[in-house]
Amino acid sequence: DTAVSQTPKYLVTQMGNDKSIKCEQNLGHDTMYWYKQDSKKFLKIMFSYNNKELIINETVPNRFSPKSPDKAHLNLHINSLELGDSAVYFCASSQTTGSNEQFFGPGTRLTVL
Amino acid sequence: SQKIEQNSEALNIQEGKTATLTCNYTNYSPAYLQWYRQDPGRGPVFLLLIRENEKEKRKERLKVTFDTTLKQSLFHITASQPADSATYLCAYRISSNTGKLIFGQGTTLQVKP
């Protein structure tokens, strides 16, 4: 019954490694997002896709590359991980870009050692 | 740039009392303000939305106000319960073309029995 799911829940890795986080929504929504929540709890948008098309690309290092194979999936690949990438990453979805309510996944806690 | 400020200090109240959380925004005049609840280890969950032409919105024990002159929204929980303990995030959408939300850092509410 999960609406927005992410895997893995926890990710611990060494600096310099490459890792991916996967997200899937079964709500039939057109729009998906990636957010980063830092240690101070600020939730900041990173990327947004609408029907597999990139529509938001905030000032994020190009080591971060989102991919949307279909509108139900939005994955995040991170190259050459750095200590500062440690955070909780949330995937979210909304019916459309004009919808007010966003549905969030459970988050992926990334720790870079 | 657009900014939302919430009281970063935790709010501790006694069960049964009314909790009041504050959200102030600058450099933008949002048409809507949203409130989300976030429990530890989970993603935010949408609670309420209030439009700029609505002074007050209620949902069960929740009440939200929106003062466009003061650039402020207040979030009230009446007859608070320990189960209301969580972090509450205020947000507004700055673009209906992209769905981009700007979040405050949240206020943590602790309701003591």
Coordinates of N, CA and C in Angstrom, one line a residue:
Chain A
D1 N 0.8 -1.2 0.0 CA 0.0 0.0 0.0 C 0.8 1.3 0.0
T2 N 2.2 1.1 0.0 CA 3.1 2.2 0.1 C 2.9 3.2 -1.1
A3 N 2.8 4.5 -0.8 CA 2.5 5.4 -1.8 C 3.8 5.8 -2.6
V4 N 4.8 6.3 -1.8 CA 6.1 6.7 -2.3 C 7.1 5.9 -1.5
S5 N 7.9 5.1 -2.2 CA 8.9 4.2 -1.6 C 10.3 4.6 -2.1
Q6 N 11.2 4.4 -1.2 CA 12.6 4.7 -1.5 C 13.5 3.5 -1.0
T7 N 14.5 3.2 -1.8 CA 15.5 2.2 -1.3 C 16.9 2.8 -1.7
P8 N 17.9 2.5 -0.8 CA 17.7 1.9 0.5 C 17.3 2.9 1.6
K9 N 17.0 2.5 2.8 CA 16.6 3.4 3.9 C 17.8 4.0 4.5
Y10 N 18.9 3.2 4.5 CA 20.2 3.7 5.0 C 21.3 3.4 4.0
L11 N 22.2 4.3 3.9 CA 23.3 4.1 3.0 C 24.6 4.6 3.6
V12 N 25.5 3.8 3.9 CA 26.8 4.2 4.5 C 27.9 3.8 3.5
T13 N 28.7 4.8 3.2 CA 29.7 4.6 2.1 C 30.9 5.4 2.4
Q14 N 32.0 5.1 1.6 CA 33.2 5.8 1.8 C 33.2 7.0 0.8
M15 N 34.0 8.0 1.1 CA 34.2 9.1 0.2 C 34.8 8.7 -1.1
G16 N 34.3 9.2 -2.2 CA 34.8 8.9 -3.5 C 34.0 7.8 -4.2
N17 N 33.1 7.1 -3.4 CA 32.3 6.1 -4.1 C 31.2 6.7 -4.9
D18 N 30.6 5.9 -5.7 CA 29.3 6.2 -6.4 C 28.2 5.4 -5.9
K19 N 27.0 6.0 -5.7 CA 25.9 5.3 -5.1 C 24.6 5.8 -5.8
S20 N 23.6 5.0 -5.7 CA 22.3 5.4 -6.3 C 21.2 5.2 -5.2
I21 N 20.2 6.0 -5.3 CA 19.0 5.9 -4.5 C 17.8 5.7 -5.4
K22 N 16.9 4.8 -5.2 CA 15.8 4.6 -6.1 C 14.5 5.1 -5.4
C23 N 13.6 5.5 -6.2 CA 12.3 6.0 -5.8 C 11.2 5.6 -6.7
E24 N 10.1 5.1 -6.1 CA 8.9 4.7 -6.9 C 7.7 5.2 -6.3
Q25 N 6.7 5.7 -7.1 CA 5.4 6.1 -6.5 C 4.3 5.3 -7.3
N26 N 3.3 4.9 -6.5 CA 2.2 4.1 -7.1 C 0.9 4.9 -7.1
L27 N 1.0 6.3 -7.1 CA -0.1 7.1 -7.0 C -0.6 7.6 -8.3
G28 N 0.1 7.3 -9.4 CA -0.3 7.8 -10.7 C 0.0 9.2 -10.9
H29 N 0.9 9.8 -10.1 CA 1.3 11.2 -10.2 C 2.2 11.5 -11.4
D30 N 2.1 12.7 -11.9 CA 2.9 13.1 -13.0 C 4.3 13.7 -12.6
T31 N 4.3 14.2 -11.4 CA 5.5 15.0 -11.0 C 6.2 14.4 -9.8
M32 N 7.5 14.3 -9.9 CA 8.3 13.7 -8.8 C 9.5 14.7 -8.5
Y33 N 10.0 14.6 -7.2 CA 11.0 15.5 -6.7 C 12.0 14.8 -5.9
W34 N 13.2 15.4 -5.8 CA 14.2 15.0 -4.9 C 14.5 16.2 -4.0
Y35 N 14.5 15.9 -2.7 CA 14.8 16.9 -1.7 C 16.0 16.4 -0.9
K36 N 16.8 17.4 -0.3 CA 17.8 17.1 0.6 C 17.5 17.8 1.9
Q37 N 17.6 17.0 3.0 CA 17.4 17.6 4.3 C 18.7 17.5 5.1
D38 N 19.2 18.6 5.5 CA 20.5 18.6 6.1 C 20.4 18.4 7.6
S39 N 21.5 18.5 8.3 CA 21.5 18.2 9.8 C 20.7 19.3 10.6
K40 N 20.5 20.5 10.0 CA 19.7 21.5 10.6 C 18.2 21.4 10.2
K41 N 17.9 20.3 9.5 CA 16.5 20.0 9.2 C 15.9 20.8 8.0
F42 N 16.7 21.6 7.4 CA 16.2 22.4 6.2 C 16.0 21.4 5.1
L43 N 14.8 21.5 4.5 CA 14.4 20.6 3.4 C 14.5 21.5 2.1
K44 N 15.4 21.1 1.2 CA 15.7 21.9 0.0 C 15.5 21.1 -1.2
I45 N 14.8 21.7 -2.2 CA 14.5 21.0 -3.5 C 15.8 20.9 -4.2
M46 N 16.0 19.7 -4.8 CA 17.2 19.5 -5.7 C 16.7 19.4 -7.2
F47 N 15.8 18.5 -7.4 CA 15.3 18.2 -8.8 C 13.8 18.0 -8.8
S48 N 13.3 18.2 -10.0 CA 11.9 17.9 -10.2 C 11.7 17.4 -11.6
Y49 N 10.9 16.4 -11.8 CA 10.6 15.8 -13.1 C 9.1 15.8 -13.3
N50 N 8.7 16.2 -14.5 CA 7.2 16.1 -14.8 C 7.1 15.2 -16.0
N51 N 6.4 14.1 -15.9 CA 6.3 13.2 -17.0 C 7.6 12.9 -17.7
K52 N 8.6 12.5 -16.8 CA 10.0 12.1 -17.2 C 10.8 13.3 -17.7
E53 N 10.3 14.5 -17.7 CA 11.1 15.6 -18.2 C 11.6 16.5 -17.0
L54 N 12.9 16.8 -17.0 CA 13.5 17.6 -15.9 C 12.9 19.0 -16.0
I55 N 12.4 19.5 -14.9 CA 11.8 20.8 -14.9 C 12.5 21.7 -13.8
I56 N 13.0 21.1 -12.8 CA 13.8 21.9 -11.8 C 15.1 21.3 -11.6
N57 N 16.2 22.1 -11.7 CA 17.5 21.6 -11.5 C 18.2 22.7 -10.6
E58 N 18.1 22.6 -9.3 CA 18.6 23.6 -8.5 C 20.1 23.6 -8.5
T59 N 20.8 24.5 -7.8 CA 22.2 24.6 -7.8 C 22.8 23.4 -7.1
V60 N 22.9 22.3 -7.8 CA 23.3 21.1 -7.2 C 24.6 20.7 -8.0
P61 N 25.6 20.2 -7.3 CA 26.8 19.7 -8.1 C 26.5 18.7 -9.2
N62 N 27.1 18.8 -10.3 CA 26.8 17.8 -11.3 C 27.2 16.4 -11.1
R63 N 27.7 16.2 -9.9 CA 28.0 14.8 -9.4 C 26.6 14.1 -9.1
F64 N 25.6 14.9 -9.0 CA 24.2 14.4 -8.7 C 23.5 14.3 -10.1
S65 N 23.1 13.1 -10.4 CA 22.3 13.0 -11.7 C 21.1 12.2 -11.5
P66 N 19.9 12.9 -11.7 CA 18.6 12.2 -11.6 C 18.3 11.5 -12.9
K67 N 17.5 10.4 -12.8 CA 17.1 9.7 -14.0 C 15.6 9.3 -13.8
S68 N 14.8 9.5 -14.7 CA 13.4 9.1 -14.6 C 13.1 8.2 -15.8
P69 N 13.1 6.9 -15.6 CA 12.9 5.9 -16.7 C 11.4 5.9 -17.1
D70 N 10.5 6.2 -16.2 CA 9.1 6.4 -16.5 C 8.5 7.3 -15.4
K71 N 7.3 7.7 -15.5 CA 6.8 8.7 -14.6 C 6.6 8.2 -13.2
A72 N 6.7 6.9 -13.0 CA 6.5 6.3 -11.6 C 7.8 6.2 -10.9
H73 N 8.9 6.4 -11.6 CA 10.2 6.2 -11.0 C 11.1 7.4 -11.2
L74 N 11.9 7.7 -10.1 CA 12.9 8.8 -10.2 C 14.0 8.4 -9.3
N75 N 15.1 8.1 -10.0 CA 16.3 7.6 -9.3 C 17.4 8.8 -9.2
L76 N 18.2 8.7 -8.2 CA 19.2 9.7 -8.0 C 20.6 9.0 -7.9
H77 N 21.5 9.3 -8.8 CA 22.8 8.7 -8.8 C 23.8 9.8 -8.3
I78 N 24.7 9.5 -7.4 CA 25.7 10.4 -6.9 C 27.1 9.9 -7.2
N79 N 27.9 10.6 -7.9 CA 29.3 10.2 -8.2 C 30.2 10.9 -7.2
S80 N 31.3 10.2 -7.0 CA 32.4 10.8 -6.2 C 31.9 11.4 -4.9
L81 N 31.3 10.6 -4.1 CA 30.7 11.1 -2.9 C 31.6 11.9 -2.0
E82 N 31.1 13.0 -1.4 CA 31.9 13.8 -0.5 C 31.3 13.8 0.9
L83 N 32.0 14.2 1.9 CA 31.5 14.2 3.3 C 30.3 15.1 3.4
G84 N 30.3 16.2 2.7 CA 29.1 17.1 2.7 C 27.9 16.6 2.1
D85 N 27.9 15.5 1.4 CA 26.7 14.9 0.9 C 25.9 14.1 1.9
S86 N 26.5 13.9 3.1 CA 25.8 13.2 4.1 C 24.5 14.0 4.5
A87 N 23.4 13.4 4.4 CA 22.1 14.1 4.7 C 21.0 13.0 4.5
V88 N 19.8 13.4 4.7 CA 18.7 12.6 4.4 C 18.0 13.1 3.1
Y89 N 17.9 12.1 2.2 CA 17.3 12.5 0.8 C 15.9 12.0 0.8
F90 N 15.0 12.9 0.4 CA 13.6 12.5 0.3 C 13.1 12.6 -1.2
C91 N 12.4 11.6 -1.6 CA 11.7 11.6 -2.8 C 10.3 12.0 -2.5
A92 N 9.6 12.7 -3.4 CA 8.2 13.1 -3.3 C 7.5 13.1 -4.6
S93 N 6.2 13.1 -4.6 CA 5.5 13.2 -5.8 C 4.2 14.1 -5.6
S94 N 3.7 14.6 -6.7 CA 2.4 15.3 -6.6 C 1.7 15.0 -7.9
Q95 N 0.4 15.2 -7.9 CA -0.5 14.9 -9.0 C 0.1 15.6 -10.3
T96 N 0.3 16.9 -10.2 CA 0.9 17.7 -11.2 C 1.8 18.8 -10.6
T97 N 2.4 19.6 -11.4 CA 3.2 20.6 -10.8 C 2.4 21.7 -10.2
G98 N 1.1 21.8 -10.5 CA 0.2 22.8 -10.0 C -0.5 22.3 -8.7
S99 N -0.3 21.0 -8.3 CA -0.9 20.5 -7.1 C -0.3 21.0 -5.9
N100 N -1.1 21.2 -4.9 CA -0.5 21.8 -3.6 C 0.1 20.8 -2.7
E101 N -0.5 19.6 -2.7 CA 0.0 18.6 -1.7 C 1.1 17.7 -2.4
Q102 N 2.2 17.6 -1.7 CA 3.2 16.7 -2.1 C 3.3 15.5 -1.1
F103 N 3.5 14.3 -1.7 CA 3.6 13.1 -0.9 C 5.1 12.7 -0.9
F104 N 5.5 12.5 0.4 CA 7.0 12.2 0.6 C 7.2 10.7 0.9
G105 N 8.4 10.3 0.4 CA 8.8 8.9 0.8 C 9.4 8.9 2.2
P106 N 9.9 7.8 2.7 CA 10.4 7.7 4.0 C 11.8 8.2 4.2
G107 N 12.5 8.6 3.1 CA 13.8 9.1 3.2 C 14.9 8.1 3.1
T108 N 16.1 8.5 2.7 CA 17.3 7.7 2.7 C 18.3 8.4 3.4
R109 N 18.8 7.9 4.5 CA 19.9 8.5 5.2 C 21.2 8.1 4.7
L110 N 21.9 9.1 4.1 CA 23.2 8.8 3.5 C 24.3 9.3 4.4
T111 N 25.2 8.4 4.7 CA 26.4 8.8 5.6 C 27.6 8.5 4.8
V112 N 28.4 9.6 4.6 CA 29.7 9.4 3.8 C 30.8 9.5 4.8
L113 N 31.6 8.5 4.9 CA 32.7 8.4 5.8 C 34.1 8.8 5.2
Chain B
S1 N 16.4 36.5 -1.7 CA 15.7 35.3 -2.1 C 14.6 35.0 -1.2
Q2 N 13.7 34.1 -1.7 CA 12.5 33.8 -0.8 C 13.0 33.1 0.4
K3 N 12.3 33.4 1.5 CA 12.7 32.8 2.8 C 11.5 32.6 3.7
I4 N 11.6 31.4 4.4 CA 10.6 31.2 5.5 C 11.3 30.9 6.8
E5 N 10.8 31.6 7.8 CA 11.4 31.4 9.1 C 10.4 30.8 10.1
Q6 N 10.9 29.8 10.8 CA 10.1 29.2 11.9 C 11.0 29.2 13.1
N7 N 10.4 29.2 14.3 CA 11.1 29.2 15.5 C 11.9 27.9 15.6
S8 N 13.2 27.9 15.6 CA 14.0 26.7 15.6 C 14.1 26.1 17.0
E9 N 13.7 26.8 18.0 CA 13.7 26.3 19.3 C 12.5 25.4 19.5
A10 N 12.7 24.3 20.2 CA 11.6 23.3 20.5 C 10.6 24.0 21.3
L11 N 9.3 23.6 21.1 CA 8.2 24.1 21.9 C 7.7 23.0 22.8
N12 N 7.8 23.2 24.1 CA 7.4 22.2 25.1 C 6.1 22.7 25.7
I13 N 5.0 21.8 25.7 CA 3.8 22.2 26.3 C 3.2 21.0 27.1
Q14 N 2.3 21.3 27.9 CA 1.6 20.3 28.7 C 0.4 19.8 27.9
E15 N 0.1 18.5 28.0 CA -1.0 17.9 27.4 C -2.3 18.7 27.7
G16 N -3.1 18.8 26.7 CA -4.4 19.5 26.9 C -4.3 21.0 26.6
K17 N -3.1 21.6 26.6 CA -3.0 23.0 26.2 C -3.0 23.2 24.7
T18 N -3.1 24.4 24.3 CA -3.0 24.8 22.9 C -1.6 25.1 22.5
A19 N -1.1 24.5 21.5 CA 0.2 24.8 20.9 C 0.1 25.7 19.8
T20 N 0.9 26.8 19.8 CA 0.9 27.7 18.7 C 2.3 27.8 18.1
L21 N 2.4 27.6 16.8 CA 3.7 27.6 16.1 C 3.6 28.8 15.0
T22 N 4.7 29.4 14.8 CA 4.8 30.6 14.0 C 5.6 30.4 12.7
C23 N 5.1 30.9 11.6 CA 5.8 30.9 10.3 C 5.8 32.3 9.7
N24 N 7.0 32.8 9.5 CA 7.1 34.1 8.9 C 7.8 34.0 7.6
Y25 N 7.4 34.8 6.6 CA 8.0 34.7 5.3 C 8.4 36.1 4.8
T26 N 9.4 36.1 4.0 CA 10.0 37.4 3.5 C 10.2 37.3 2.0
N27 N 10.3 38.4 1.3 CA 10.7 38.5 -0.1 C 9.8 37.8 -1.0
Y28 N 8.6 37.5 -0.6 CA 7.7 36.9 -1.5 C 6.3 37.0 -0.9
S29 N 5.3 37.0 -1.8 CA 3.9 37.0 -1.3 C 3.2 35.8 -1.8
P30 N 3.2 34.7 -1.1 CA 2.7 33.4 -1.6 C 1.1 33.5 -1.6
A31 N 0.6 32.8 -2.6 CA -0.9 32.7 -2.7 C -1.4 31.6 -1.7
Y32 N -0.5 30.7 -1.3 CA -0.9 29.7 -0.4 C 0.2 29.4 0.6
L33 N -0.2 28.9 1.8 CA 0.8 28.4 2.7 C 0.4 27.0 3.1
Q34 N 1.4 26.2 3.2 CA 1.1 24.8 3.6 C 1.8 24.4 4.9
W35 N 1.2 23.5 5.6 CA 1.8 23.0 6.8 C 1.9 21.5 6.7
Y36 N 3.1 21.0 7.1 CA 3.4 19.5 7.0 C 3.8 19.1 8.4
R37 N 3.6 17.8 8.7 CA 4.1 17.2 9.9 C 5.2 16.2 9.6
Q38 N 6.3 16.2 10.4 CA 7.4 15.3 10.1 C 7.7 14.6 11.4
D39 N 7.6 13.2 11.4 CA 8.0 12.5 12.6 C 9.4 12.0 12.4
P40 N 10.1 11.7 13.5 CA 11.5 11.3 13.4 C 11.7 10.1 12.4
G41 N 12.6 10.1 11.5 CA 12.8 9.0 10.6 C 11.8 8.8 9.5
R42 N 11.0 9.8 9.3 CA 9.9 9.7 8.3 C 9.9 11.0 7.4
G43 N 9.2 10.8 6.3 CA 9.0 12.0 5.4 C 7.9 12.9 5.9
P44 N 7.9 14.1 5.5 CA 6.8 15.1 5.9 C 5.5 14.6 5.3
V45 N 4.4 14.9 6.1 CA 3.1 14.6 5.7 C 2.2 15.8 5.6
F46 N 1.6 16.1 4.6 CA 0.8 17.3 4.4 C -0.4 17.3 5.4
L47 N -0.6 18.5 6.0 CA -1.7 18.6 6.9 C -2.8 19.6 6.4
L48 N -2.4 20.8 6.1 CA -3.3 21.8 5.8 C -2.7 22.8 4.8
L49 N -3.6 23.4 4.0 CA -3.2 24.5 3.2 C -4.2 25.7 3.4
I50 N -3.7 26.9 3.4 CA -4.5 28.1 3.6 C -4.2 29.0 2.4
R51 N -5.2 29.6 1.8 CA -5.1 30.5 0.7 C -5.0 32.0 1.3
E52 N -4.4 32.9 0.5 CA -4.2 34.2 0.9 C -5.5 35.0 1.2
N53 N -6.6 34.5 0.6 CA -7.9 35.2 0.9 C -8.7 34.5 2.0
E54 N -8.0 33.5 2.6 CA -8.7 32.9 3.8 C -7.9 33.3 5.0
K55 N -8.6 33.8 6.0 CA -7.9 34.3 7.2 C -7.7 33.1 8.1
E56 N -8.5 32.1 8.0 CA -8.4 31.0 9.0 C -8.9 29.7 8.3
K57 N -8.3 28.6 8.7 CA -8.7 27.3 8.2 C -8.6 26.3 9.3
R58 N -9.6 25.4 9.4 CA -9.7 24.5 10.5 C -9.8 23.0 10.0
K59 N -9.2 22.1 10.7 CA -9.3 20.7 10.4 C -9.2 20.0 11.8
E60 N -10.3 19.5 12.3 CA -10.3 18.8 13.6 C -9.7 19.7 14.6
R61 N -8.6 19.3 15.3 CA -8.0 20.1 16.3 C -7.0 21.1 15.8
L62 N -6.8 21.2 14.5 CA -5.9 22.1 13.9 C -6.5 23.4 13.4
K63 N -5.8 24.5 13.6 CA -6.3 25.7 13.0 C -5.1 26.5 12.5
V64 N -5.2 27.0 11.3 CA -4.2 27.8 10.7 C -4.7 29.2 10.3
T65 N -3.9 30.2 10.6 CA -4.3 31.5 10.2 C -3.2 32.1 9.2
F66 N -3.6 33.1 8.4 CA -2.7 33.6 7.4 C -2.9 35.1 7.4
D67 N -1.9 35.8 7.8 CA -2.0 37.3 7.9 C -1.0 37.8 6.8
T68 N -1.5 38.3 5.7 CA -0.7 38.8 4.6 C 0.0 40.1 4.9
T69 N -0.6 40.8 5.9 CA 0.0 42.1 6.3 C 1.3 41.9 7.1
L70 N 1.1 41.0 8.0 CA 2.3 40.6 8.9 C 3.2 39.6 8.2
K71 N 2.8 39.1 7.1 CA 3.6 38.0 6.4 C 3.8 36.9 7.4
Q72 N 2.7 36.4 7.9 CA 2.9 35.4 9.0 C 1.7 34.4 8.9
S73 N 2.0 33.1 9.3 CA 1.0 32.1 9.5 C 1.2 31.5 10.9
L74 N 0.1 31.3 11.5 CA 0.1 30.7 12.8 C -0.6 29.3 12.7
F75 N 0.0 28.3 13.4 CA -0.5 27.0 13.4 C -0.9 26.6 14.8
H76 N -2.1 26.3 15.1 CA -2.6 26.0 16.4 C -3.0 24.5 16.5
I77 N -2.6 23.9 17.6 CA -3.2 22.5 17.9 C -3.9 22.7 19.2
T78 N -5.2 22.5 19.3 CA -5.9 22.6 20.5 C -6.0 21.3 21.2
A79 N -6.2 21.3 22.5 CA -6.3 20.1 23.3 C -5.2 19.1 22.9
S80 N -3.9 19.6 23.0 CA -2.8 18.8 22.5 C -2.6 17.5 23.2
Q81 N -2.1 16.6 22.5 CA -1.8 15.2 23.0 C -0.4 14.8 22.8
P82 N 0.2 13.9 23.6 CA 1.5 13.5 23.4 C 1.7 13.0 21.9
A83 N 0.7 12.4 21.3 CA 0.8 11.9 19.9 C 1.0 13.1 18.9
D84 N 0.8 14.3 19.4 CA 1.0 15.5 18.5 C 2.5 15.9 18.4
S85 N 3.3 15.3 19.3 CA 4.7 15.6 19.3 C 5.4 15.2 18.0
A86 N 6.0 16.2 17.3 CA 6.6 16.0 16.0 C 7.2 17.3 15.6
T87 N 7.8 17.4 14.4 CA 8.3 18.6 13.8 C 7.3 19.1 12.8
Y88 N 6.9 20.4 12.9 CA 5.9 20.9 12.0 C 6.6 21.9 11.0
L89 N 6.4 21.7 9.7 CA 7.1 22.5 8.7 C 6.1 23.4 8.0
C90 N 6.5 24.6 7.7 CA 5.7 25.5 7.0 C 6.3 25.6 5.6
A91 N 5.5 25.7 4.5 CA 6.0 25.8 3.2 C 5.1 26.6 2.3
Y92 N 5.7 27.2 1.2 CA 4.9 27.8 0.2 C 5.5 27.4 -1.2
R93 N 4.6 27.4 -2.2 CA 4.9 27.0 -3.5 C 5.2 28.3 -4.3
I94 N 6.4 28.4 -4.9 CA 6.7 29.6 -5.6 C 6.4 29.5 -7.1
S95 N 6.1 28.3 -7.6 CA 5.8 28.2 -9.0 C 4.8 27.1 -9.3
S96 N 3.8 27.3 -10.0 CA 2.8 26.3 -10.3 C 3.3 25.6 -11.6
N97 N 4.3 26.1 -12.3 CA 4.9 25.5 -13.4 C 5.8 24.3 -13.0
T98 N 6.4 24.5 -11.9 CA 7.4 23.5 -11.5 C 7.0 22.8 -10.2
G99 N 6.1 23.3 -9.4 CA 5.8 22.7 -8.1 C 6.8 23.0 -7.0
K100 N 7.7 23.9 -7.3 CA 8.8 24.1 -6.3 C 8.3 24.7 -5.0
L101 N 8.6 24.0 -3.9 CA 8.2 24.4 -2.5 C 9.4 24.9 -1.8
I102 N 9.2 26.0 -1.1 CA 10.2 26.5 -0.1 C 9.7 26.2 1.3
F103 N 10.6 25.5 2.0 CA 10.2 25.1 3.4 C 11.0 25.9 4.4
G104 N 10.3 26.0 5.6 CA 11.0 26.5 6.7 C 11.7 25.4 7.4
Q105 N 12.5 25.7 8.4 CA 13.3 24.6 9.0 C 12.5 23.8 10.0
G106 N 11.3 24.2 10.3 CA 10.5 23.4 11.2 C 10.6 23.8 12.6
T107 N 9.5 23.6 13.4 CA 9.6 23.7 14.8 C 9.2 22.4 15.4
T108 N 10.0 21.9 16.4 CA 9.7 20.7 17.0 C 8.8 20.9 18.2
L109 N 7.7 20.2 18.3 CA 6.7 20.3 19.4 C 6.8 19.1 20.2
Q110 N 6.9 19.3 21.5 CA 6.9 18.2 22.5 C 5.8 18.4 23.4
V111 N 4.8 17.5 23.4 CA 3.7 17.5 24.3 C 3.9 16.6 25.5
K112 N 3.9 17.1 26.7 CA 4.2 16.2 27.8 C 2.9 15.8 28.5
P113 N 2.8 14.5 28.9 CA 1.6 14.1 29.6 C 1.5 14.6 31.0

